[in-house]
Short mmCIF file of C-alpha atoms and ligand atoms in Angstrom, two decimals:
data_model
loop_
_atom_site.label_atom_id
_atom_site.label_comp_id
_atom_site.label_asym_id
_atom_site.label_seq_id
_atom_site.Cartn_x
_atom_site.Cartn_y
_atom_site.Cartn_z
CA MET A 1193 15.65 -34.89 9.67
CA ALA A 1194 16.52 -32.02 12.47
CA ALA A 1195 20.66 -32.40 11.91
CA VAL A 1196 20.16 -32.15 7.80
CA ALA A 1197 17.75 -29.15 8.35
CA ALA A 1198 20.51 -27.52 10.58
CA THR A 1199 23.69 -27.33 8.16
CA HIS A 1200 21.90 -26.67 4.74
CA LYS A 1201 21.76 -22.98 3.59
CA LEU A 1202 18.87 -21.25 3.11
CA ARG A 1203 18.30 -18.69 0.10
CA LEU A 1204 15.40 -16.00 -0.09
CA GLU A 1205 14.44 -13.05 -1.39
CA THR A 1206 13.63 -9.80 1.05
CA GLY A 1207 11.38 -6.96 -0.87
CA ALA A 1208 11.03 -3.68 -0.63
CA LYS A 1209 7.49 -1.89 0.99
CA LEU A 1210 5.83 1.44 0.11
CA ASN A 1211 4.06 3.56 2.64
CA LEU A 1212 0.81 4.32 0.44
CA PHE A 1213 -0.15 6.36 3.28
CA LEU A 1214 1.44 7.67 6.48
CA ARG A 1215 -0.12 9.69 8.94
CA VAL A 1216 1.80 10.66 12.21
CA VAL A 1217 -0.89 10.70 15.03
CA GLY A 1218 1.08 10.88 18.23
CA ARG A 1219 4.30 11.59 20.02
CA ARG A 1220 5.06 8.85 22.46
CA PRO A 1221 7.02 9.08 25.82
CA ASP A 1222 10.11 7.09 24.63
CA GLY A 1223 10.69 9.59 21.57
CA TYR A 1224 9.01 7.22 18.89
CA HIS A 1225 5.55 8.43 16.97
CA GLU A 1226 2.70 6.69 16.81
CA LEU A 1227 1.41 5.96 13.05
CA GLU A 1228 -1.40 5.47 11.34
CA SER A 1229 0.08 3.86 7.84
CA ILE A 1230 -0.63 1.59 4.94
CA PHE A 1231 2.22 -0.53 4.16
CA HIS A 1232 2.72 -2.51 0.53
CA SER A 1233 4.90 -5.43 -0.08
CA LEU A 1234 6.78 -5.02 -3.46
CA ASP A 1235 8.63 -7.92 -5.76
CA PHE A 1236 11.54 -5.40 -5.66
CA ALA A 1237 14.16 -7.38 -3.41
CA ASP A 1238 17.41 -7.95 -1.89
CA ASP A 1239 19.07 -12.17 -2.29
CA LEU A 1240 20.12 -13.30 0.99
CA ASP A 1241 22.10 -16.65 1.64
CA VAL A 1242 22.08 -17.91 5.08
CA ALA A 1243 24.07 -20.56 6.68
CA PRO A 1244 25.03 -21.90 10.05
CA ARG A 1245 28.88 -21.50 11.04
CA PRO A 1246 30.97 -22.78 13.47
CA GLY A 1247 31.54 -20.76 16.50
CA ALA A 1248 29.58 -18.18 17.84
CA THR A 1249 30.54 -15.36 14.71
CA ILE A 1250 27.99 -13.42 12.84
CA ALA A 1251 29.61 -12.58 9.45
CA VAL A 1252 27.70 -10.35 6.67
CA GLU A 1253 28.78 -9.77 3.59
CA MET A 1254 27.27 -7.06 1.31
CA THR A 1255 27.42 -7.09 -2.47
CA SER A 1256 25.95 -5.12 -4.79
CA GLU A 1257 23.66 -7.18 -7.72
CA SER A 1258 26.69 -6.99 -10.42
CA GLY A 1259 29.03 -8.83 -7.32
CA GLY A 1260 30.84 -5.56 -6.57
CA ALA A 1261 31.23 -4.20 -3.01
CA VAL A 1262 28.58 -2.00 -1.44
CA ALA A 1263 29.05 0.80 1.11
CA PHE A 1264 28.81 -1.55 3.97
CA PRO A 1265 27.08 0.18 7.14
CA PRO A 1266 28.77 -0.91 10.45
CA ALA A 1267 27.71 -3.68 12.13
CA GLU A 1268 25.65 -2.54 15.14
CA GLU A 1269 23.62 -0.34 12.11
CA ASN A 1270 23.56 -3.22 9.75
CA LEU A 1271 19.90 -4.76 10.48
CA ALA A 1272 20.59 -7.89 9.34
CA TYR A 1273 23.34 -8.55 12.05
CA VAL A 1274 21.57 -6.73 14.72
CA ALA A 1275 18.93 -9.04 14.28
CA ALA A 1276 21.44 -12.45 14.40
CA ARG A 1277 23.24 -10.98 17.12
CA ARG A 1278 19.70 -10.45 18.89
CA LEU A 1279 18.22 -13.71 18.52
CA GLN A 1280 21.47 -15.02 19.99
CA GLU A 1281 20.90 -13.02 23.31
CA VAL A 1282 17.61 -13.75 23.52
CA THR A 1283 17.67 -17.74 22.87
CA GLY A 1284 21.36 -17.88 24.54
CA SER A 1285 22.17 -19.91 21.24
CA GLU A 1286 25.84 -20.34 20.36
CA ARG A 1287 25.48 -20.58 16.86
CA GLY A 1288 27.25 -18.48 14.30
CA ALA A 1289 25.58 -17.59 10.82
CA GLU A 1290 27.19 -16.49 7.48
CA ILE A 1291 24.66 -14.30 5.90
CA HIS A 1292 25.64 -12.69 2.48
CA ILE A 1293 23.02 -10.26 1.24
CA ARG A 1294 22.60 -9.58 -2.68
CA LYS A 1295 21.72 -5.43 -1.94
CA ARG A 1296 19.35 -4.26 -5.00
CA ILE A 1297 17.13 -1.70 -2.44
CA PRO A 1298 18.92 1.82 -1.77
CA LEU A 1299 19.95 1.49 2.01
CA GLY A 1300 18.19 4.81 3.79
CA GLY A 1301 15.90 5.05 0.71
CA GLY A 1302 12.43 4.48 2.81
CA LEU A 1303 11.98 1.27 1.21
CA GLY A 1304 12.54 -0.53 4.10
CA GLY A 1305 15.47 -2.53 2.73
CA GLY A 1306 17.62 -3.09 6.05
CA SER A 1307 14.46 -4.10 7.78
CA SER A 1308 13.22 -6.84 5.50
CA ASN A 1309 16.78 -7.98 5.12
CA ALA A 1310 16.73 -8.27 9.23
CA ALA A 1311 13.30 -9.99 8.84
CA GLY A 1312 14.51 -12.69 6.56
CA VAL A 1313 17.52 -13.47 8.95
CA LEU A 1314 15.13 -13.55 11.68
CA ALA A 1315 12.78 -16.16 9.93
CA ALA A 1316 15.92 -18.09 8.17
CA LEU A 1317 17.76 -18.54 11.57
CA ASP A 1318 14.92 -19.67 13.27
CA GLU A 1319 14.78 -22.42 11.13
CA LEU A 1320 18.70 -23.39 10.78
CA TRP A 1321 19.12 -22.75 14.45
CA GLU A 1322 16.03 -24.89 14.97
CA LEU A 1323 15.26 -22.40 18.08
CA GLY A 1324 11.13 -23.10 17.14
CA LEU A 1325 10.38 -19.67 18.44
CA GLN A 1326 6.68 -18.49 18.97
CA ARG A 1327 5.69 -16.50 15.78
CA SER A 1328 4.66 -13.63 19.02
CA ARG A 1329 8.23 -13.99 20.35
CA LEU A 1330 9.74 -13.62 17.20
CA LEU A 1331 7.52 -10.39 16.44
CA GLU A 1332 8.70 -9.10 20.05
CA VAL A 1333 12.32 -9.63 18.77
CA ALA A 1334 11.50 -7.70 15.38
CA ALA A 1335 9.85 -4.77 16.91
CA GLU A 1336 13.11 -4.29 18.79
CA ILE A 1337 15.14 -4.39 15.84
CA GLY A 1338 13.40 -1.42 14.03
CA SER A 1339 9.83 -0.10 13.71
CA ASP A 1340 9.63 -1.66 9.99
CA VAL A 1341 10.86 -4.94 11.03
CA PRO A 1342 7.42 -6.53 12.25
CA PHE A 1343 5.61 -5.94 8.90
CA CYS A 1344 8.33 -7.13 6.87
CA LEU A 1345 8.13 -10.48 8.97
CA ASP A 1346 4.40 -11.11 8.69
CA GLY A 1347 2.42 -8.08 7.45
CA GLY A 1348 1.98 -10.33 4.10
CA ALA A 1349 0.68 -8.08 0.89
CA THR A 1350 -0.67 -5.14 2.54
CA CYS A 1351 -1.03 -3.98 6.41
CA LEU A 1352 -2.42 -1.20 8.41
CA VAL A 1353 0.13 -0.58 10.86
CA THR A 1354 -0.02 1.41 13.84
CA GLY A 1355 1.45 2.21 17.09
CA ARG A 1356 5.46 2.24 16.42
CA GLY A 1357 5.01 0.11 13.55
CA GLU A 1358 4.32 -3.35 15.69
CA ASN A 1359 0.61 -3.41 15.27
CA LEU A 1360 -0.62 -5.31 12.39
CA THR A 1361 -3.77 -5.39 10.26
CA PRO A 1362 -3.74 -7.18 7.43
CA LEU A 1363 -5.87 -5.96 4.55
CA PRO A 1364 -7.23 -7.01 1.64
CA GLY A 1365 -4.67 -6.65 -1.23
CA PRO A 1366 -5.51 -5.50 -4.98
CA PRO A 1367 -6.82 -8.63 -7.12
CA LEU A 1368 -4.32 -8.17 -9.42
CA PRO A 1369 -0.55 -6.97 -8.61
CA MET A 1370 -0.59 -2.53 -8.87
CA TRP A 1371 2.53 -1.38 -10.92
CA PHE A 1372 4.90 1.28 -9.47
CA VAL A 1373 8.01 3.49 -10.92
CA LEU A 1374 10.47 3.78 -8.13
CA GLY A 1375 12.88 6.93 -8.56
CA LEU A 1376 15.81 5.87 -6.30
CA SER A 1377 18.66 8.23 -4.63
CA ASP A 1378 22.08 6.72 -3.96
CA ARG A 1379 21.98 9.34 -1.32
CA PRO A 1380 20.34 7.98 2.17
CA VAL A 1381 18.32 10.18 4.55
CA SER A 1382 18.27 9.87 7.92
CA THR A 1383 14.90 8.68 9.12
CA ALA A 1384 15.53 10.04 12.95
CA ARG A 1385 16.49 13.37 11.17
CA VAL A 1386 13.37 13.59 9.29
CA TYR A 1387 10.90 12.54 12.20
CA GLY A 1388 13.10 15.13 14.17
CA GLY A 1389 12.14 17.57 11.28
CA LEU A 1390 8.32 17.61 12.23
CA ALA A 1391 6.99 20.74 13.37
CA GLY A 1392 4.55 18.63 15.52
CA VAL A 1393 2.15 16.39 15.42
CA PRO A 1394 -0.39 17.40 12.83
CA ARG A 1395 -3.87 17.83 14.35
CA THR A 1396 -5.89 16.59 11.35
CA GLY A 1397 -5.36 14.40 8.37
CA PRO A 1398 -6.93 12.19 5.44
CA ALA A 1399 -8.83 9.41 6.71
CA VAL A 1400 -7.32 5.98 5.88
CA ALA A 1401 -10.69 4.25 5.10
CA PRO A 1402 -10.85 5.15 1.09
CA VAL A 1403 -7.22 4.37 0.49
CA THR A 1404 -8.11 0.71 2.00
CA MET A 1405 -10.85 0.23 -0.22
CA ALA A 1406 -9.05 1.61 -3.41
CA ILE A 1407 -6.10 -0.81 -2.69
CA GLY A 1408 -8.55 -3.66 -2.26
CA ALA A 1409 -10.27 -2.47 -5.41
CA GLY A 1410 -7.33 -2.45 -7.56
CA ASP A 1411 -8.06 1.08 -8.39
CA ALA A 1412 -4.61 2.55 -9.54
CA ALA A 1413 -6.60 5.94 -10.17
CA GLU A 1414 -8.37 6.43 -7.52
CA LEU A 1415 -5.39 5.03 -4.91
CA ALA A 1416 -3.16 7.67 -6.93
CA GLN A 1417 -5.25 10.75 -5.33
CA LEU A 1418 -5.02 9.63 -2.26
CA LEU A 1419 -1.73 9.06 -1.56
CA HIS A 1420 -0.85 10.79 1.62
CA ASN A 1421 2.75 10.72 4.03
CA ASP A 1422 2.80 13.78 6.57
CA LEU A 1423 6.49 12.92 6.35
CA GLU A 1424 6.97 14.41 2.65
CA ALA A 1425 7.20 18.18 4.04
CA VAL A 1426 10.34 17.64 6.00
CA ALA A 1427 11.81 15.35 3.65
CA LEU A 1428 10.97 17.92 0.18
CA GLN A 1429 12.46 21.08 3.03
CA GLN A 1430 15.67 18.57 3.37
CA ARG A 1431 16.07 17.45 -0.17
CA PRO A 1432 14.54 20.23 -2.40
CA GLU A 1433 15.03 18.45 -5.80
CA LEU A 1434 12.22 15.69 -4.61
CA ARG A 1435 9.73 18.70 -5.54
CA GLU A 1436 10.70 18.84 -9.36
CA HIS A 1437 11.14 15.25 -9.08
CA LYS A 1438 7.69 14.25 -8.54
CA GLU A 1439 6.67 16.69 -11.12
CA VAL A 1440 8.86 14.90 -13.65
CA LEU A 1441 7.36 11.72 -12.68
CA VAL A 1442 3.76 12.98 -13.23
CA ALA A 1443 4.59 14.92 -16.69
CA ALA A 1444 5.92 11.15 -17.71
CA GLY A 1445 2.45 9.97 -17.07
CA ALA A 1446 2.21 8.74 -13.51
CA LEU A 1447 -1.45 8.87 -12.18
CA GLY A 1448 0.25 10.12 -8.53
CA VAL A 1449 2.98 10.07 -7.03
CA GLY A 1450 4.52 9.32 -3.19
CA LEU A 1451 7.47 9.47 -0.87
CA SER A 1452 8.08 6.23 0.49
CA GLY A 1453 8.70 6.22 4.45
CA SER A 1454 11.05 8.98 5.41
CA GLY A 1455 11.91 9.35 1.58
CA PRO A 1456 14.34 10.08 -0.62
CA THR A 1457 12.51 7.35 -2.46
CA LEU A 1458 9.37 8.38 -4.96
CA PHE A 1459 7.16 6.57 -6.08
CA GLY A 1460 4.94 6.99 -9.27
CA VAL A 1461 1.42 4.76 -9.62
CA ALA A 1462 1.01 3.38 -12.90
CA PRO A 1463 -2.12 1.80 -14.45
CA ASP A 1464 -0.33 -1.09 -15.40
CA GLU A 1465 3.09 -2.65 -16.65
CA SER A 1466 3.61 -1.04 -19.98
CA SER A 1467 2.61 2.23 -18.87
CA ALA A 1468 5.24 1.84 -15.70
CA ARG A 1469 7.88 0.69 -18.06
CA GLU A 1470 7.33 3.49 -20.49
CA ILE A 1471 7.17 6.34 -17.13
CA ALA A 1472 10.17 4.46 -16.24
CA SER A 1473 12.02 5.24 -19.76
CA LYS A 1474 11.23 8.79 -19.77
CA VAL A 1475 12.53 9.66 -16.25
CA GLY A 1476 15.68 7.97 -15.94
CA THR A 1477 17.99 11.25 -16.20
CA SER A 1478 16.39 12.53 -13.12
CA PHE A 1479 17.43 9.75 -10.50
CA ASP A 1480 20.26 7.79 -9.80
CA ARG A 1481 18.11 4.22 -10.73
CA VAL A 1482 14.69 3.83 -11.70
CA VAL A 1483 13.24 0.50 -11.04
CA VAL A 1484 9.55 -0.79 -12.07
CA ALA A 1485 8.21 -2.92 -9.36
CA SER A 1486 4.67 -4.59 -8.48
CA SER A 1487 2.61 -5.83 -5.44
CA ALA A 1488 4.14 -8.75 -3.89
CA PRO A 1489 2.57 -11.16 -1.58
CA ASN A 1490 4.72 -10.42 1.51
CA CYS A 1491 8.17 -9.38 2.28
CA VAL A 1492 10.16 -12.65 3.33
CA ARG A 1493 10.10 -15.08 0.32
CA PHE A 1494 11.79 -18.52 0.71
CA ALA A 1495 13.27 -19.50 -2.58
O1 LIG B 329 12.57 1.99 14.74
P1 LIG B 329 13.78 2.57 13.82
O2 LIG B 329 15.31 2.43 14.01
O3 LIG B 329 13.19 2.43 12.01
O4 LIG B 329 13.43 4.32 13.67
C1 LIG B 329 14.67 5.05 13.09
C2 LIG B 329 14.26 6.60 13.55
O5 LIG B 329 13.11 6.75 13.41
C3 LIG B 329 13.99 6.39 15.60
O6 LIG B 329 15.10 6.63 16.26
C4 LIG B 329 13.27 7.57 15.82
O7 LIG B 329 13.69 8.82 15.43
C5 LIG B 329 12.45 7.71 14.20
N1 LIG B 329 10.90 6.83 14.37
C6 LIG B 329 9.62 7.82 14.83
N2 LIG B 329 8.38 7.07 15.03
C7 LIG B 329 8.38 5.36 14.65
C8 LIG B 329 9.54 5.10 13.75
C9 LIG B 329 10.70 5.91 13.72
O8 LIG B 329 9.83 8.52 15.57
N3 LIG B 329 7.43 5.10 14.63
#
């Protein structure tokens, strides 16, 4: 049985996340920031094929949805590659892997696309290389790869995320999927640059509890009023066009508009699917791409 499992190819989807709430609550000696954030998984996803490969080489290929080449980050910045290498290092495995990613989630968009690719690679190679790593060990490796990777690996549908991103408290998700309109940009932002632009740690901010209640009740109108992101002011300074793009989403019918992560992705909250599609049809010219997405049960989904 094990030999069969070790040679087959795994196909999975790795989904984007939204930050429905993000407060920066402290600065750490290592330069990172302490967060209090609500992460929410989306059905908008990349496709991954992961297969074992003879020798120890890790080969990663990325294409767009239509099959064309994607501007490829260098290996050391490609989190899918980094995840596979790190797994080799921590387990001493000398097995190789072939990873093909069909990219839909923009790179550097604040949607955790690279992080969810990395989480998918960790989950797939743990199985294909028959590593049998404890979940807690896999989560430690995830945290080393990037702050958002633990959520993508194990956060489920909706999570309160604290620390640098490693402390996960699952929250009740909405009873039915919630609907969002994502305004995407092909021009990535540097997360480090956005954090670096913070004037300091805000002393106060809104409470997270009302947001968790709105999500748990599936109350899109309430949630839309409570969206908050401490990184938004910096992102708006660095990308002034986002201010106008927020207004465009509201004018098209979004109940509220938030920035995901460090941006530049903006998301409008919609009351239901048909409204989301109507909003999307009206805002197309303001963004490089507009996508309608809804809540998903988790980020890493095996086919
Ligand atoms: O962990 P990750 O590589 O995704 O972080 C990218 C950059 O974002 C870090 O180098 C850091 O500057 C910033 N960051 C932070 N605090 C966090 C997460 C990220 O300062 N909790």
